Tab-separated table of C-alpha atoms and ligand atoms in Angstrom:
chain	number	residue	atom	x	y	z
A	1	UNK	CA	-3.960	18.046	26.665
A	2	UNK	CA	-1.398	19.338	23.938
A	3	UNK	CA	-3.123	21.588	21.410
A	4	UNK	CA	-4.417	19.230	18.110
A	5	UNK	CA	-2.127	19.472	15.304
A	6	UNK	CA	-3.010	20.740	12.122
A	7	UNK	CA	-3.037	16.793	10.666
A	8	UNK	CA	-5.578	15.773	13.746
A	9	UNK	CA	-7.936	18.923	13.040
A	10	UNK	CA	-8.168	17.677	9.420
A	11	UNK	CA	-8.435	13.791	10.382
A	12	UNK	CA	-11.244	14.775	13.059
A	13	UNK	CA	-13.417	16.668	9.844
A	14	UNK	CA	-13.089	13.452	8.020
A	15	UNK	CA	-16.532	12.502	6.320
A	16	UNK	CA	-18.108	9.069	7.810
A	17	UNK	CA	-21.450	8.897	6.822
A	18	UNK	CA	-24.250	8.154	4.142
A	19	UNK	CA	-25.444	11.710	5.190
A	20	UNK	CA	-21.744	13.242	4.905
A	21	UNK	CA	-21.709	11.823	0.806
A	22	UNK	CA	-25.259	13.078	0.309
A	23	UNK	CA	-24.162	16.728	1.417
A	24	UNK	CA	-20.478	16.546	0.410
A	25	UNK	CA	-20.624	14.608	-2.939
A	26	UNK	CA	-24.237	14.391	-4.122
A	27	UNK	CA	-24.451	10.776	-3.544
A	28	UNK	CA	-27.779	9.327	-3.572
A	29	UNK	CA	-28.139	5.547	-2.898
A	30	UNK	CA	-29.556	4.749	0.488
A	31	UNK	CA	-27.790	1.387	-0.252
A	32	UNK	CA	-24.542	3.070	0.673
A	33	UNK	CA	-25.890	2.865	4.530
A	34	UNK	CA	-25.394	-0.800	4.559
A	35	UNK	CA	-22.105	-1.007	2.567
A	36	UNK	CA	-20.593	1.815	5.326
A	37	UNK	CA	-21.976	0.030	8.652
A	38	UNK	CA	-19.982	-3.345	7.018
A	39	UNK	CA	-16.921	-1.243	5.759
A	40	UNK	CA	-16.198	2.146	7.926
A	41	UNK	CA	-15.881	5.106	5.943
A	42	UNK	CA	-13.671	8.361	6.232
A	43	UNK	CA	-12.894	10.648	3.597
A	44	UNK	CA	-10.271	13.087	5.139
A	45	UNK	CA	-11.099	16.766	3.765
A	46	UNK	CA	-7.492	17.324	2.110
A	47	UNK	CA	-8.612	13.741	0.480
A	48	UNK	CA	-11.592	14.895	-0.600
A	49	UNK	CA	-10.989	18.169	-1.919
A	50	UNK	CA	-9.062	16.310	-4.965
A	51	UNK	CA	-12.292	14.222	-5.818
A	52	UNK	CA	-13.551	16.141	-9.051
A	53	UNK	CA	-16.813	14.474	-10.119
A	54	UNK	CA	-18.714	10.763	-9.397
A	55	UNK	CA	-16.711	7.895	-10.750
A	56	UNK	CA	-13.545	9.563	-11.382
A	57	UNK	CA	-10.314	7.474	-9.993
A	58	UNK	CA	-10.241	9.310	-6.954
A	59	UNK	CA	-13.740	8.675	-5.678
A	60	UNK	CA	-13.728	5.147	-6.968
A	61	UNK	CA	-11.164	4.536	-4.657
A	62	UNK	CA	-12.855	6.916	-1.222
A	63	UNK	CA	-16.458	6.249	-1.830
A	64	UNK	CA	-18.054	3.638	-0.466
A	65	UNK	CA	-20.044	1.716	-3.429
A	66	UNK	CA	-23.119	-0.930	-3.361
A	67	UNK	CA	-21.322	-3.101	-5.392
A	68	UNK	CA	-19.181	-4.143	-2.420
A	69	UNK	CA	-22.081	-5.664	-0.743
A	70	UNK	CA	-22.808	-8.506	-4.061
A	71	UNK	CA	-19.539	-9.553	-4.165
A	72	UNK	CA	-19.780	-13.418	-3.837
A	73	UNK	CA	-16.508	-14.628	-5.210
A	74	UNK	CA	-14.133	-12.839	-3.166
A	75	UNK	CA	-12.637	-14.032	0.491
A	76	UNK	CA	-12.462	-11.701	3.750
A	77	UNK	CA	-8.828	-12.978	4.820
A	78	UNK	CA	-7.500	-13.392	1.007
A	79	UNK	CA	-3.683	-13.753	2.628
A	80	UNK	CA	-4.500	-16.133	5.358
A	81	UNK	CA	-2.992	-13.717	7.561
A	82	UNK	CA	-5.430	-14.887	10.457
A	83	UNK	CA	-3.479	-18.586	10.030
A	84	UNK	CA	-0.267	-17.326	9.413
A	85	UNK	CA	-0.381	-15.142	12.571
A	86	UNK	CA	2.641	-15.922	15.107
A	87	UNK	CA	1.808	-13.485	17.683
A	88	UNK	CA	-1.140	-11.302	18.040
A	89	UNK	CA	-0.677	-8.532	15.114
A	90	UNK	CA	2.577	-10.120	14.084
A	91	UNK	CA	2.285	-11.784	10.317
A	92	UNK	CA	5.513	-14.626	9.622
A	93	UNK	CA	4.883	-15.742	6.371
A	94	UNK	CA	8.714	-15.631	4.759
A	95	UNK	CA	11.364	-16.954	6.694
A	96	UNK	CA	13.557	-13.531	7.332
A	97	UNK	CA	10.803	-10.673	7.010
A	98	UNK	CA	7.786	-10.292	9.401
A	99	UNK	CA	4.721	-7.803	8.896
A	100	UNK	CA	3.241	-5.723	12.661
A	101	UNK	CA	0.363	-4.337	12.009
A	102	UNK	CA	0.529	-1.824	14.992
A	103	UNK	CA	-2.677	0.603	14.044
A	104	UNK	CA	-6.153	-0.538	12.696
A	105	UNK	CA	-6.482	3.259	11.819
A	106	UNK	CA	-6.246	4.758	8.143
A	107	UNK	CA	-6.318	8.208	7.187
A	108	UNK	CA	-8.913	7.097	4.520
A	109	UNK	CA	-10.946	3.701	4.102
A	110	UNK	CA	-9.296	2.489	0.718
A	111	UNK	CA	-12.686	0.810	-1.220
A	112	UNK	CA	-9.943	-1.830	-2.343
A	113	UNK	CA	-8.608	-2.172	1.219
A	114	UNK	CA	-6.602	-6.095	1.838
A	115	UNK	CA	-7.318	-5.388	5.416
A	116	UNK	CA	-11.443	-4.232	4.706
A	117	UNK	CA	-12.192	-6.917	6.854
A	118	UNK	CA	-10.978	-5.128	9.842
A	119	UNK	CA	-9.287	-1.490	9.023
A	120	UNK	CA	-11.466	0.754	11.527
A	121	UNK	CA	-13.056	-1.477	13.205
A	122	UNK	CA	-13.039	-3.040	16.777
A	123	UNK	CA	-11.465	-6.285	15.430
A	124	UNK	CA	-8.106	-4.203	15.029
A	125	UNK	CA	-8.111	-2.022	18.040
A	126	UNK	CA	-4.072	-2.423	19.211
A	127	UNK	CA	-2.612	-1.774	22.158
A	128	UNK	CA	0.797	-1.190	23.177
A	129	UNK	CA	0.562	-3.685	25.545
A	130	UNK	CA	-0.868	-6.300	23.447
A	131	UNK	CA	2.187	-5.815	21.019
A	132	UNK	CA	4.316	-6.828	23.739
A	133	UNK	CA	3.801	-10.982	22.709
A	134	UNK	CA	4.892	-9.989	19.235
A	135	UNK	CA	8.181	-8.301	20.731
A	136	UNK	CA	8.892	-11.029	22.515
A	137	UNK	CA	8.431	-13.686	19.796
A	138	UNK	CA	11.288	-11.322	17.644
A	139	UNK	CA	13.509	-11.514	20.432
A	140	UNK	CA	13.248	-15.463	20.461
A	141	UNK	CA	13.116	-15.712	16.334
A	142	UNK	CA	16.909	-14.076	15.479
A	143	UNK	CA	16.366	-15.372	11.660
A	144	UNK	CA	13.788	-12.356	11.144
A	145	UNK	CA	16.256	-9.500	10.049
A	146	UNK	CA	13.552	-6.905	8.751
A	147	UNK	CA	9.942	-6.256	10.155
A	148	UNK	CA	7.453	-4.356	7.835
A	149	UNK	CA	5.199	-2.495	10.166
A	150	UNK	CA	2.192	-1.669	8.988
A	151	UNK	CA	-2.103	-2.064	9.976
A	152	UNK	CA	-4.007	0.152	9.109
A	153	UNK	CA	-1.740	3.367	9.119
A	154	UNK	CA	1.296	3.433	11.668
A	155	UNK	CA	1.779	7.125	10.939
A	156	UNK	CA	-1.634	7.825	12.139
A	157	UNK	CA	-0.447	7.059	15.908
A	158	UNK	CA	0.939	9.407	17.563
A	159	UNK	CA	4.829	10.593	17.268
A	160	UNK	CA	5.759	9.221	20.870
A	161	UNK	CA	4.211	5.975	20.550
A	162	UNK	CA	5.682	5.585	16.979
A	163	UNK	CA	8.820	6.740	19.075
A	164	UNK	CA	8.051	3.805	21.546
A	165	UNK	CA	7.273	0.807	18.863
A	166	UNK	CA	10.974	1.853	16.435
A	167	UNK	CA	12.767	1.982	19.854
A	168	UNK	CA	11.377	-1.319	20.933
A	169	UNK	CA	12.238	-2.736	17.558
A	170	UNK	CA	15.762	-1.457	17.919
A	171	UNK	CA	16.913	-2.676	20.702
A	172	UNK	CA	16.469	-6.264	19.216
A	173	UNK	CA	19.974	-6.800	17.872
A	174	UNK	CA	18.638	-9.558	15.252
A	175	UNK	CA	16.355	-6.779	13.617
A	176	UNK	CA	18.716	-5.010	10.923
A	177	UNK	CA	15.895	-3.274	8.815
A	178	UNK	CA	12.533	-1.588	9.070
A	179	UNK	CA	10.217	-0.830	6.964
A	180	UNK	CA	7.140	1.372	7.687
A	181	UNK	CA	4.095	1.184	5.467
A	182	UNK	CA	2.145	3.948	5.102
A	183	UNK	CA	-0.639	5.471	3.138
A	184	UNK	CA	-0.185	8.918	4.614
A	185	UNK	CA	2.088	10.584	2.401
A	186	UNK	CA	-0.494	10.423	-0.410
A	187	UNK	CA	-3.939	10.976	1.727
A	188	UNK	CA	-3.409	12.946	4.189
A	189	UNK	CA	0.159	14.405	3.702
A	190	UNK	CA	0.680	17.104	6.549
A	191	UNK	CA	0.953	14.453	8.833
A	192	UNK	CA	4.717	14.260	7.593
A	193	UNK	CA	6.092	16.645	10.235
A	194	UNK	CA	9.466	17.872	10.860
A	195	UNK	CA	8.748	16.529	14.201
A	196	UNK	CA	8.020	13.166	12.872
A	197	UNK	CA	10.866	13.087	10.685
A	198	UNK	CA	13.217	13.906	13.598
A	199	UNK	CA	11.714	10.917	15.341
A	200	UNK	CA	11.719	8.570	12.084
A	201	UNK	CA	15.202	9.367	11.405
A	202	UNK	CA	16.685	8.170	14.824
A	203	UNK	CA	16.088	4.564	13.527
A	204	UNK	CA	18.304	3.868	10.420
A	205	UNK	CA	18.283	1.883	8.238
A	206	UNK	CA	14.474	2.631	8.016
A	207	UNK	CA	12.151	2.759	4.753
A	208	UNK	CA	9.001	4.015	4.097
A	209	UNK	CA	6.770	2.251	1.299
A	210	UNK	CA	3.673	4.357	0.434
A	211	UNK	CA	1.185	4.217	-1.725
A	212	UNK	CA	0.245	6.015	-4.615
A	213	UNK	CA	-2.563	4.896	-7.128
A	214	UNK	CA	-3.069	7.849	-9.377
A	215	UNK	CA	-1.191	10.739	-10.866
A	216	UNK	CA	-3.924	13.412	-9.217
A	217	UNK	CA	-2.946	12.408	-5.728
A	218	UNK	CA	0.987	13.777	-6.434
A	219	UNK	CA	0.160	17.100	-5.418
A	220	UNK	CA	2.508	19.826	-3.710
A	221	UNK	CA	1.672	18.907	-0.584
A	222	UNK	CA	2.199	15.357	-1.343
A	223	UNK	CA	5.409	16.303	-2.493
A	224	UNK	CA	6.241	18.376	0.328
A	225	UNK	CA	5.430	15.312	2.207
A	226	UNK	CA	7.959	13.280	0.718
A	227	UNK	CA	10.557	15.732	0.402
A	228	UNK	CA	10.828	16.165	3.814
A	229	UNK	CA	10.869	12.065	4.444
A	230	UNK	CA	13.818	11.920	1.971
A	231	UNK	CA	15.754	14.571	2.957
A	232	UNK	CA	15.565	12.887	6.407
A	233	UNK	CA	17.798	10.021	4.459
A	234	UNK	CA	14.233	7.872	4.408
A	235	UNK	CA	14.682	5.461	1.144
A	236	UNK	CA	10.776	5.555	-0.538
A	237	UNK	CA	9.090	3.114	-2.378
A	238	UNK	CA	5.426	2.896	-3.644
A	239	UNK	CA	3.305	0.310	-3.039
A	240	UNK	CA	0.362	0.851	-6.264
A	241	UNK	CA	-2.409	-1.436	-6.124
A	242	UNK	CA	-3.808	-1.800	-10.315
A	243	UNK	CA	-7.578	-0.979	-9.900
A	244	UNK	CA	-10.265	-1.071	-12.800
A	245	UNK	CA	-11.374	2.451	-13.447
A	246	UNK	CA	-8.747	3.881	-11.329
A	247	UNK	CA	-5.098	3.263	-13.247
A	248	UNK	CA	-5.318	0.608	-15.538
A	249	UNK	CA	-4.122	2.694	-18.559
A	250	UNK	CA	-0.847	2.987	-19.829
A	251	UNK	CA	-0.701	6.723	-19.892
A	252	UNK	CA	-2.056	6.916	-16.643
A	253	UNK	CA	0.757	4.253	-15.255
A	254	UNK	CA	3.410	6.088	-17.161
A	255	UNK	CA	2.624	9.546	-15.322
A	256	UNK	CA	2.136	8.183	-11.879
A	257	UNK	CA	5.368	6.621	-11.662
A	258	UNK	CA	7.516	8.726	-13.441
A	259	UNK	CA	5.902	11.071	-11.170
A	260	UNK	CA	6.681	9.495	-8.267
A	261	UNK	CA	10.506	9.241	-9.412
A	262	UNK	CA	10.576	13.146	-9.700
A	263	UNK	CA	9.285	13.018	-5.914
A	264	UNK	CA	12.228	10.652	-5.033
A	265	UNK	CA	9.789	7.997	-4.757
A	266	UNK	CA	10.616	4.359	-6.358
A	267	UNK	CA	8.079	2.205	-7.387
A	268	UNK	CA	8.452	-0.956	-5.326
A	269	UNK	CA	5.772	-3.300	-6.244
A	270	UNK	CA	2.273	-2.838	-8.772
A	271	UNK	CA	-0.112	-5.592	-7.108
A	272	UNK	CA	-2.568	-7.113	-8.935
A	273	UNK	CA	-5.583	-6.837	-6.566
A	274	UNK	CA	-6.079	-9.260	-3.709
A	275	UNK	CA	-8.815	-11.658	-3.808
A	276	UNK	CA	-10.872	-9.497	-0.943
A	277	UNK	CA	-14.399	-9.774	-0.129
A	278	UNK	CA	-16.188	-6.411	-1.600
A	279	UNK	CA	-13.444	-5.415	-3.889
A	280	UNK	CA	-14.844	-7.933	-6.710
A	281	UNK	CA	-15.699	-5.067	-9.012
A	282	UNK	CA	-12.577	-2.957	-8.594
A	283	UNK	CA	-9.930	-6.180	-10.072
A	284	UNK	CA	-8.896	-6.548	-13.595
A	285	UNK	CA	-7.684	-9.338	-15.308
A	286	UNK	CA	-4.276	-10.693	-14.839
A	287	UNK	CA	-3.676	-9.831	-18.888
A	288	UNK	CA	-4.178	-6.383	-18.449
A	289	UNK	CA	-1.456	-5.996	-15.768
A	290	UNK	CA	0.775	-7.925	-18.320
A	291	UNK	CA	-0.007	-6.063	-21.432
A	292	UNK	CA	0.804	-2.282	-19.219
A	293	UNK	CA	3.793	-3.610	-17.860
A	294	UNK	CA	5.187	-4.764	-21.545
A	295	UNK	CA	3.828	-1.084	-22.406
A	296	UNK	CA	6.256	0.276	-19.554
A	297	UNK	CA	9.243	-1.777	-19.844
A	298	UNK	CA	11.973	-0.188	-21.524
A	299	UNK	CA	9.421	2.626	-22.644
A	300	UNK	CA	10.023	4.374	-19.473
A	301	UNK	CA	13.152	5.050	-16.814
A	302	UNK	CA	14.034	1.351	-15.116
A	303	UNK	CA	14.187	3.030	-11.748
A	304	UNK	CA	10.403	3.965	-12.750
A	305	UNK	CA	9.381	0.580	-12.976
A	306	UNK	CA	7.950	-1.466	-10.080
A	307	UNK	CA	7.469	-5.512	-10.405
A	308	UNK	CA	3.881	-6.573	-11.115
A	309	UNK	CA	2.887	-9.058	-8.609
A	310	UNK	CA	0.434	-11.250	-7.262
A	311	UNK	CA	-0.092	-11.717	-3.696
A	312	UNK	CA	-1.264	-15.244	-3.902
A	313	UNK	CA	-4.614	-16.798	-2.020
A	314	UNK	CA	-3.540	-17.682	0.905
A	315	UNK	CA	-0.576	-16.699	2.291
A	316	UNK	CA	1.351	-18.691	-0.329
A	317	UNK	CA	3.823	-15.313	-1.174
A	318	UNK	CA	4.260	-13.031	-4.144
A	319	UNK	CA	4.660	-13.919	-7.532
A	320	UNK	CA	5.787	-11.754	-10.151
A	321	UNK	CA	3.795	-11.792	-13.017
A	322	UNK	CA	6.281	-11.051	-15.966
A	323	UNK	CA	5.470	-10.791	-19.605
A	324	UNK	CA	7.153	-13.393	-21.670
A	325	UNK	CA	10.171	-12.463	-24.012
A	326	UNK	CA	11.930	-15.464	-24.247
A	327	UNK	CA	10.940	-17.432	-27.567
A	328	UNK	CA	13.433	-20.775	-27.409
A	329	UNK	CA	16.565	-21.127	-25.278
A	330	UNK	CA	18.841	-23.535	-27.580
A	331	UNK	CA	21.959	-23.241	-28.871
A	332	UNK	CA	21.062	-19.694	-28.854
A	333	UNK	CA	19.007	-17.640	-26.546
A	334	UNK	CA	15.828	-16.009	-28.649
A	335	UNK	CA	13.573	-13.366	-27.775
A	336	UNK	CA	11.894	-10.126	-28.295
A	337	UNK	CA	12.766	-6.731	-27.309
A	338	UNK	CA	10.597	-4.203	-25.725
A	339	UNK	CA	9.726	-3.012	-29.371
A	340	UNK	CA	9.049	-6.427	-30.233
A	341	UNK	CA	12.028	-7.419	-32.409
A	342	UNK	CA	13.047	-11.026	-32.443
A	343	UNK	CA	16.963	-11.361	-31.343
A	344	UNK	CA	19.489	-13.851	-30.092
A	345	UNK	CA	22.426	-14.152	-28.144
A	346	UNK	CA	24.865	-17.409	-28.525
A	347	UNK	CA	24.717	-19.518	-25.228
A	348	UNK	CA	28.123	-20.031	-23.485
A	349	UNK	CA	28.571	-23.510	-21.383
A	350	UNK	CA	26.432	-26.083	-20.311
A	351	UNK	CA	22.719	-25.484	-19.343
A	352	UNK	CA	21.832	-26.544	-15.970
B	401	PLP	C1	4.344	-8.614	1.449
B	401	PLP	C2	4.738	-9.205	2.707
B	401	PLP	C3	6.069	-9.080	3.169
B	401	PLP	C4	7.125	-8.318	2.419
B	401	PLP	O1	7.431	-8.867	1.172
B	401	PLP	P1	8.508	-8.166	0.239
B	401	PLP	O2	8.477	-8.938	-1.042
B	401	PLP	O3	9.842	-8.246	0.953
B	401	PLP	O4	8.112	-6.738	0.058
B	401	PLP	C5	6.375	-9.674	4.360
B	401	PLP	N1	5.459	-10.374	5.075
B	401	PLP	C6	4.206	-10.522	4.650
B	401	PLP	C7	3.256	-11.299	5.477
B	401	PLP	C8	3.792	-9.929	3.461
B	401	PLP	O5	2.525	-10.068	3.050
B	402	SF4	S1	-4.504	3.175	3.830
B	402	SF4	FE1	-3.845	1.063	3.387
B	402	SF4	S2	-4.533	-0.133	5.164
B	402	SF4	FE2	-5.649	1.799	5.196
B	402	SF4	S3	-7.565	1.432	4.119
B	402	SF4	FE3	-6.111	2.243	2.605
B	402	SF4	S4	-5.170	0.399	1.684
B	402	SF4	FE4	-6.160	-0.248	3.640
C-alpha cells in the first residue's frame, strides 16, 4: 500500500456521527440521529476547524439539522436527472454539454446538497467499469463537445483513476472541453497537489468550477489551493449556491466574490437553491436573489459578478433570473441605471 497522503489522513478523521457533533460541537438533539442515517454526514477536520459557534454560515451549511427531516414541499430528484439519464451516471439534458458524475464521494455532506438523495450513499457507488456505457454512448453522440464531470467530488478519487477517466475522455475526438466540478478547493483544500495538478494539466482545455459559499471559507490554504490550479493554466469558476442564513446579504456577497477574483477565481453562476427534499429551510425567495444581484451590478468589478440562476424543476435548464431595467422600448430605449436613474438611448432600424 502507498503511504496515506496528508489529504486522506484528514478525510479519514472526518466527523460522521450524532456522537462526533455532541463531542466536537456541543450539539444536543438526539433528532440529529435520524436526519444523519437519511443524509450521511462528514465534517472533514480542516472543515471544521473554521466553524466558530452554532448557527453561524459555516455550520449551517456542515451540520446536519432536524429541520431536514419536515420538509414536505421539496422533491428528492428536483432536476429529473434519474429521467434524463442516457447512460448510467451520464446526465444529457442540453444538446452539446453532458454532466458524469464519476464519484458519489464528497469531502463534506453539503446540508443543501442537489445530489442529498444519494451523495455517500450506496445508490452512488461508481465503478470504473460501470462508466464504461457512458464512454461509449460519447463516442456514438459526436454533437456533445464538453462533458462536466462531476458526482459527488471527482477530486476525491484517486490521482490515477482521475488520470484514467480525463484520458478516456480525451481520446474521444468529438469531446473539445472539460470541465471538472469540484467542492475540494474550498473544503478540504490540500487535496490540490502538485501531483494532481501535473496530472490535471495534461488534459487542456480543462476547467475547474468550485464552489465557494462564504467569505470565511477563502482561507490561505484555500488560496494556496487555487493558486496552484491556476498556475497550472486551470481557468476557475465558482459555482455559489444563495442559502438563507448562510450568504444572503449584500456585504457578505460583495466579499465572497470579490474575494474569489483576488484568488483568480470567477464567479460562474449564483443558483437559487434547488427544489431538494430536506433543504426546504435553507431557500430564500426568488426576490431576494434579485434585489442582491441589483445591489452587485455595477457596484462591484463585472468579472466579479456571476449570473443568478434557476435550475428549473425538472430538468427543464437554467434560467437566469435578471432584475428588470428596461422601462419601455419605443422610439427610444428607456431604463434605469444601476443607481437607479431613468435614461434613454434613440433606437436605430426596425424592431424585429
Ligand atoms: C448545469 C448543467 C450543465 C451545464 O450547464 P452550463 O450552463 O453550461 O454551466 C450541463 N448538464 C446538466 C445536466 C446540467 O445540470
Ligand atoms: S460537495 Fe457538492 S456534491 Fe458534495 S455534498 Fe457538497 S454540494 Fe453536494
Amino acid at each position: 500500500m502507498p503511504a496515506m497522503e496528508t489529504w486522506q489522513n484528514i478525510l479519514r478523521d472526518s466527523i460522521t456521527t450524532y456522537d462526533d457533533l455532541k463531542k466536537h460541537l456541543g450539539c444536543d438533539n438526539p433528532a440529529i440521529h435520524d436526519v444523519i442515517s437519511t443524509y450521511p454526514l462528514r465534517i472533514n477536520p480542516y472543515y471544521l476547524g473554521l466553524i466558530k459557534k452554532p448557527g453561524d454560515p459555516l455550520w449551517r451549511q456542515a451540520v446536519a439539522d432536524p429541520d431536514e427531516l419536515c420538509d414536505t414541499v421539496c422533491q428528492s430528484d428536483p432536476l429529473g436527472e434519474e429521467k434524463l439519464s442516457a447512460a448510467p451516471h451520464l446526465v444529457h439534458k442540453y444538446p452539446d454539454r453532458v454532466l458524469l458524475l464519476v464519484n458519489g464521494q464528497c469531502a463534506m455532506y453539503c446540508r443543501f446538497c442537489t445530489r442529498k438523495r444519494m451523495v455517500g450513499t450506496e445508490r452512488m457507488t461508481i465503478s470504473p467499469k460501470s462508466l464504461r456505457k457512458a464512454y461509449d454512448y460519447l463516442r456514438n453522440n459526436p454533437q456533445v463537445r464538453e462533458v462536466l464531470i462531476s458526482g459527488g467530488d471527482p477530486l476525491l478519487l484517486p490521482d490515477e483513476m482521475i488520470g484514467d477517466i480525463l484520458a478516456e475522455l480525451r481520446s474521444i475526438p468529438s469531446i473539445e472541453v472539460i470541465r471538472i466540478g469540484s467542492r475540494v478547493p474550498c473544503t478540504l483544500p490540500m487535496r490540490i497537489t502538485p501531483r494532481l495538478v501535473g496530472i490535471l494539466r495534461q488534459h487542456h482545455p480543462l476547467y475547474i468550477n468550485t464552489h465557494f459559499n462564504h467569505p470565511l471559507e477563502l482561507t490561505e490554504e484555500a488560496h494556496r489551493a487555487c493558486s496552484l490550479l491556476a498556475d497550472g493554466g486551470i481557468p476557475l469558476g465558482c459555482q455559489t449556491v444563495l442559502l438563507k442564513g448562510v450568504n444572503d446579504s449584500l456585504e457578505i456577497l460583495k466579499e465572497l466574490f470579490t474575494g474569489l477574483l483576488r484568488m483568480r477565481v470567477k464567479p460562474y453562476y449564483l443558483f437559487q437553491a434547488d427544489l431538494t427534499r430536506g433543504t426546504d429551510h435553507l431557500r430564500t425567495h426568488s426576490s431576494v436573489g434579485i434585489n442582491l444581484m441589483r445591489g452587485l451590478l455595477g457596484h462591484i468589478s463585472g468579472m466579479a459578478l456571476p449570473t443568478l440562476a434557476l435550475d428549473a424543476p425538472n430538468g427543464k435548464g437554467k434560467i437566469p433570473l435578471t432584475p428588470q431595467y428596461i422601462i419601455q422600448q419605443g422610439e427610444k430605449l428607456e431604463f434605469t441605471n444601476y443607481l437607479g436613474e431613468i435614461c434613454t438611448y434613440p433606437e436605430a432600424g426596425d424592431p424585429i
